Every structure is written in structure tokens, then in C-alpha cells.
Amino acid sequence: MNAERMEKAFLILSGGLLGAFLLALLFATVGHNIQLPGKAGTIIPSEVRQTPPFDNPGLREIEPGRYEAVILGIAWIFQPDEIRIPAGSEVTFIMTSTDVIHGFNIEGTIVNAMLIPGQITRVTHTFRTPGEHLIICHEYCGIQHHTMYGKVIVE
Ligand code: CUA
């Protein structure tokens, strides 16, 4: 193969790869409903506990079957660390960190977010089947990082 044909082949190959990546992205966003966390707002980290809704963390039913869970990431706990909901519930998690960067991953779901000081994280997920999901902090946040976990109980 001469250099020109080789170059052409590589151009086609890289173009094809770009197309494949685009298709994979579309498949993930449309097909699997994978969403990037939206721009949910900012907050003054030192005033988190005085700023609504974080002055009152917990689970609230906003309409039948729809919930809001306000959760704080604090080294090294989630507050609250247990969410209990009936199967079929749609839960919007509204979260932030009071100190350092924490992770928020709900095992067995697509919920995988970061809690960043100064930023509000908002993720919505529908829990269809009964069961227990472990919530883990998957960002190293200090000496007790491995003990930072919670639970979603779907009844
Ligand atoms: Cu919080 Cu690791």
C-alpha cells in the first residue's frame, strides 16, 4: 500500500470511530436514559446547614409517588443515611457536601454523582422493584472514607 492510500484508510477509520462514539453516546442518553447532572445551582459551603432545603435534610413526598430526598454529604456520613420508599417511586435527590468532595453511587442503578462543596447536585431516579440498594461514597474523602455509606430501601 502506498502512503496516500494508507492515509485515506486511516482517515476513514478515524471518521468511522467518531461515528461509532457518537452512536454509543446517543444509545446511552436516549436508549438508557443516562443523564449528566444538570446545573442545579450553587451554595455557600459554610452556610449549608442554614440554607433551605439543606437546613432540613430528609425525604419528602411532593406528590403521590414522587419524592424529594435532601441529602448532605458530611465526612464521613450521609445525612440521612437511609431512604425508605414504596416500589415505583420517583425520587429526586438534592444534595451537596458540607466539607470535601464526596461520591454518591447507588448500587444497582444509574445514579452516580459527586457531592461538591459549593455545588448542588440533583439526580432523579425511579425505583421500580423492591429491594435494598447500598449507597456508597466513591470519592476518597479521608481516613474514614470506607465507612461512608447509606441505603435505599424499596418496599
Ligand atoms: Cu465521602 Cu469518601
Coordinates of C-alpha atoms and ligand atoms in Angstrom, one line a residue:
M1 CA 0.0 0.0 0.0
N2 CA 1.4 3.4 -0.8
A3 CA 1.4 6.3 1.6
E4 CA -1.6 8.0 0.1
R5 CA -3.9 5.0 0.3
M6 CA -2.7 4.3 3.8
E7 CA -3.6 7.9 4.8
K8 CA -7.0 7.5 3.2
A9 CA -7.6 4.3 5.1
F10 CA -6.7 5.9 8.4
L11 CA -9.0 8.9 7.7
I12 CA -11.9 6.6 7.0
L13 CA -11.1 4.5 10.1
S14 CA -10.9 7.6 12.4
G15 CA -14.1 9.0 10.8
G16 CA -15.8 5.7 11.4
L17 CA -14.7 5.6 15.1
L18 CA -16.0 9.1 15.7
G19 CA -19.4 8.0 14.2
A20 CA -19.3 4.9 16.4
F21 CA -18.6 7.0 19.5
L22 CA -21.5 9.4 18.6
L23 CA -23.8 6.4 18.2
A24 CA -22.7 5.0 21.6
L25 CA -23.4 8.4 23.2
L26 CA -26.9 8.6 21.6
F27 CA -27.6 5.0 22.7
A28 CA -26.6 5.8 26.3
T29 CA -28.5 9.1 26.5
V30 CA -31.7 8.1 24.6
G31 CA -31.7 4.3 24.9
H32 CA -30.6 4.0 28.5
N33 CA -31.7 7.4 29.7
I34 CA -28.3 8.2 31.2
Q35 CA -28.2 11.8 32.1
L36 CA -25.5 14.2 33.2
P37 CA -26.2 16.0 36.4
G38 CA -27.8 19.3 35.5
K39 CA -26.8 22.7 36.5
A40 CA -28.6 22.6 39.8
G41 CA -27.2 25.7 41.5
T42 CA -24.5 26.8 43.9
I43 CA -24.5 27.3 47.6
I44 CA -22.2 28.8 50.1
P45 CA -20.4 25.8 51.7
S46 CA -20.1 27.3 55.2
E47 CA -23.9 28.2 55.3
V48 CA -25.2 24.8 54.0
R49 CA -27.0 24.0 57.3
Q50 CA -28.8 27.4 57.3
T51 CA -29.7 27.3 53.6
P52 CA -33.0 25.7 52.5
P53 CA -33.6 22.9 51.7
F54 CA -30.4 21.7 53.4
D55 CA -31.4 23.1 56.7
N56 CA -33.9 20.2 56.9
P57 CA -32.4 17.1 55.2
G58 CA -34.6 14.1 54.7
L59 CA -37.3 12.6 52.4
R60 CA -40.5 14.4 51.5
E61 CA -43.3 13.3 49.3
I62 CA -44.1 16.1 46.9
E63 CA -47.0 14.3 45.2
P64 CA -48.2 10.7 45.2
G65 CA -45.3 8.5 44.1
R66 CA -42.9 11.4 43.8
Y67 CA -40.3 12.2 46.4
E68 CA -37.6 14.6 47.1
A69 CA -34.6 13.4 49.1
V70 CA -32.4 16.2 50.5
I71 CA -29.1 14.6 51.5
L72 CA -25.9 16.1 52.9
G73 CA -22.5 14.5 52.4
I74 CA -20.5 15.0 55.6
A75 CA -17.2 13.4 56.4
W76 CA -18.0 10.5 56.9
I77 CA -21.7 10.1 56.7
F78 CA -24.7 10.7 54.5
Q79 CA -27.4 12.6 56.3
P80 CA -29.9 10.9 56.2
D81 CA -28.3 7.6 55.6
E82 CA -31.5 5.7 55.0
I83 CA -34.2 6.4 52.5
R84 CA -37.4 4.2 52.5
I85 CA -39.8 4.4 49.6
P86 CA -42.5 2.2 48.0
A87 CA -41.7 0.5 44.8
G88 CA -42.4 2.6 41.7
S89 CA -41.4 5.8 43.4
E90 CA -39.6 8.6 41.6
V91 CA -37.0 10.2 43.8
T92 CA -35.2 13.4 43.1
F93 CA -32.0 13.6 45.2
I94 CA -30.9 17.1 46.0
M95 CA -27.5 17.0 47.6
T96 CA -24.4 18.9 48.5
S97 CA -21.3 18.5 50.6
T98 CA -20.6 20.4 53.8
D99 CA -16.8 19.8 53.6
V100 CA -14.9 17.9 51.0
I101 CA -15.8 16.2 47.7
H102 CA -17.8 13.0 48.3
G103 CA -19.3 10.5 45.9
F104 CA -22.8 9.3 45.7
N105 CA -23.3 6.0 43.9
I106 CA -26.5 3.9 44.4
E107 CA -25.6 0.3 43.7
G108 CA -27.7 -1.4 41.0
T109 CA -28.9 1.9 39.5
I110 CA -27.5 4.5 37.1
V111 CA -27.3 7.1 40.0
N112 CA -23.6 8.0 40.1
A113 CA -22.9 11.6 41.2
M114 CA -20.5 13.7 43.1
L115 CA -21.2 16.0 46.1
I116 CA -19.0 19.0 45.7
P117 CA -18.7 21.8 48.3
G118 CA -20.5 24.9 46.9
Q119 CA -22.4 23.0 44.3
I120 CA -25.9 21.5 44.4
T121 CA -26.3 18.0 42.8
R122 CA -29.6 16.9 41.5
V123 CA -30.4 13.4 40.2
T124 CA -33.7 11.8 39.6
H125 CA -34.3 8.0 39.6
T126 CA -37.4 5.7 39.6
F127 CA -37.1 2.7 41.8
R128 CA -39.3 0.1 40.2
T129 CA -38.5 -3.2 42.0
P130 CA -38.5 -3.8 45.8
G131 CA -35.1 -4.4 47.3
E132 CA -32.2 -2.8 49.1
H133 CA -29.6 -0.6 47.4
L134 CA -26.4 0.4 49.0
I135 CA -25.3 4.0 48.7
I136 CA -21.6 4.4 48.7
C137 CA -19.2 7.3 48.7
H138 CA -16.9 6.5 45.8
E139 CA -14.6 9.5 46.1
Y140 CA -11.7 9.3 48.5
C141 CA -12.7 11.8 51.2
G142 CA -10.3 11.0 54.1
I143 CA -9.4 8.4 56.7
Q144 CA -12.9 7.1 57.2
H145 CA -14.0 7.2 53.6
H146 CA -14.6 3.4 53.5
T147 CA -17.2 3.8 56.3
M148 CA -19.3 6.3 54.4
Y149 CA -22.4 4.6 53.1
G150 CA -26.2 4.6 53.2
K151 CA -29.1 2.6 52.0
V152 CA -32.2 3.0 49.8
I153 CA -34.9 0.6 50.8
V154 CA -37.6 0.0 48.2
E155 CA -40.6 -1.7 49.8
Ligands
CUA1 CU1 -17.1 10.5 51.5 CU2 -15.5 9.0 50.5

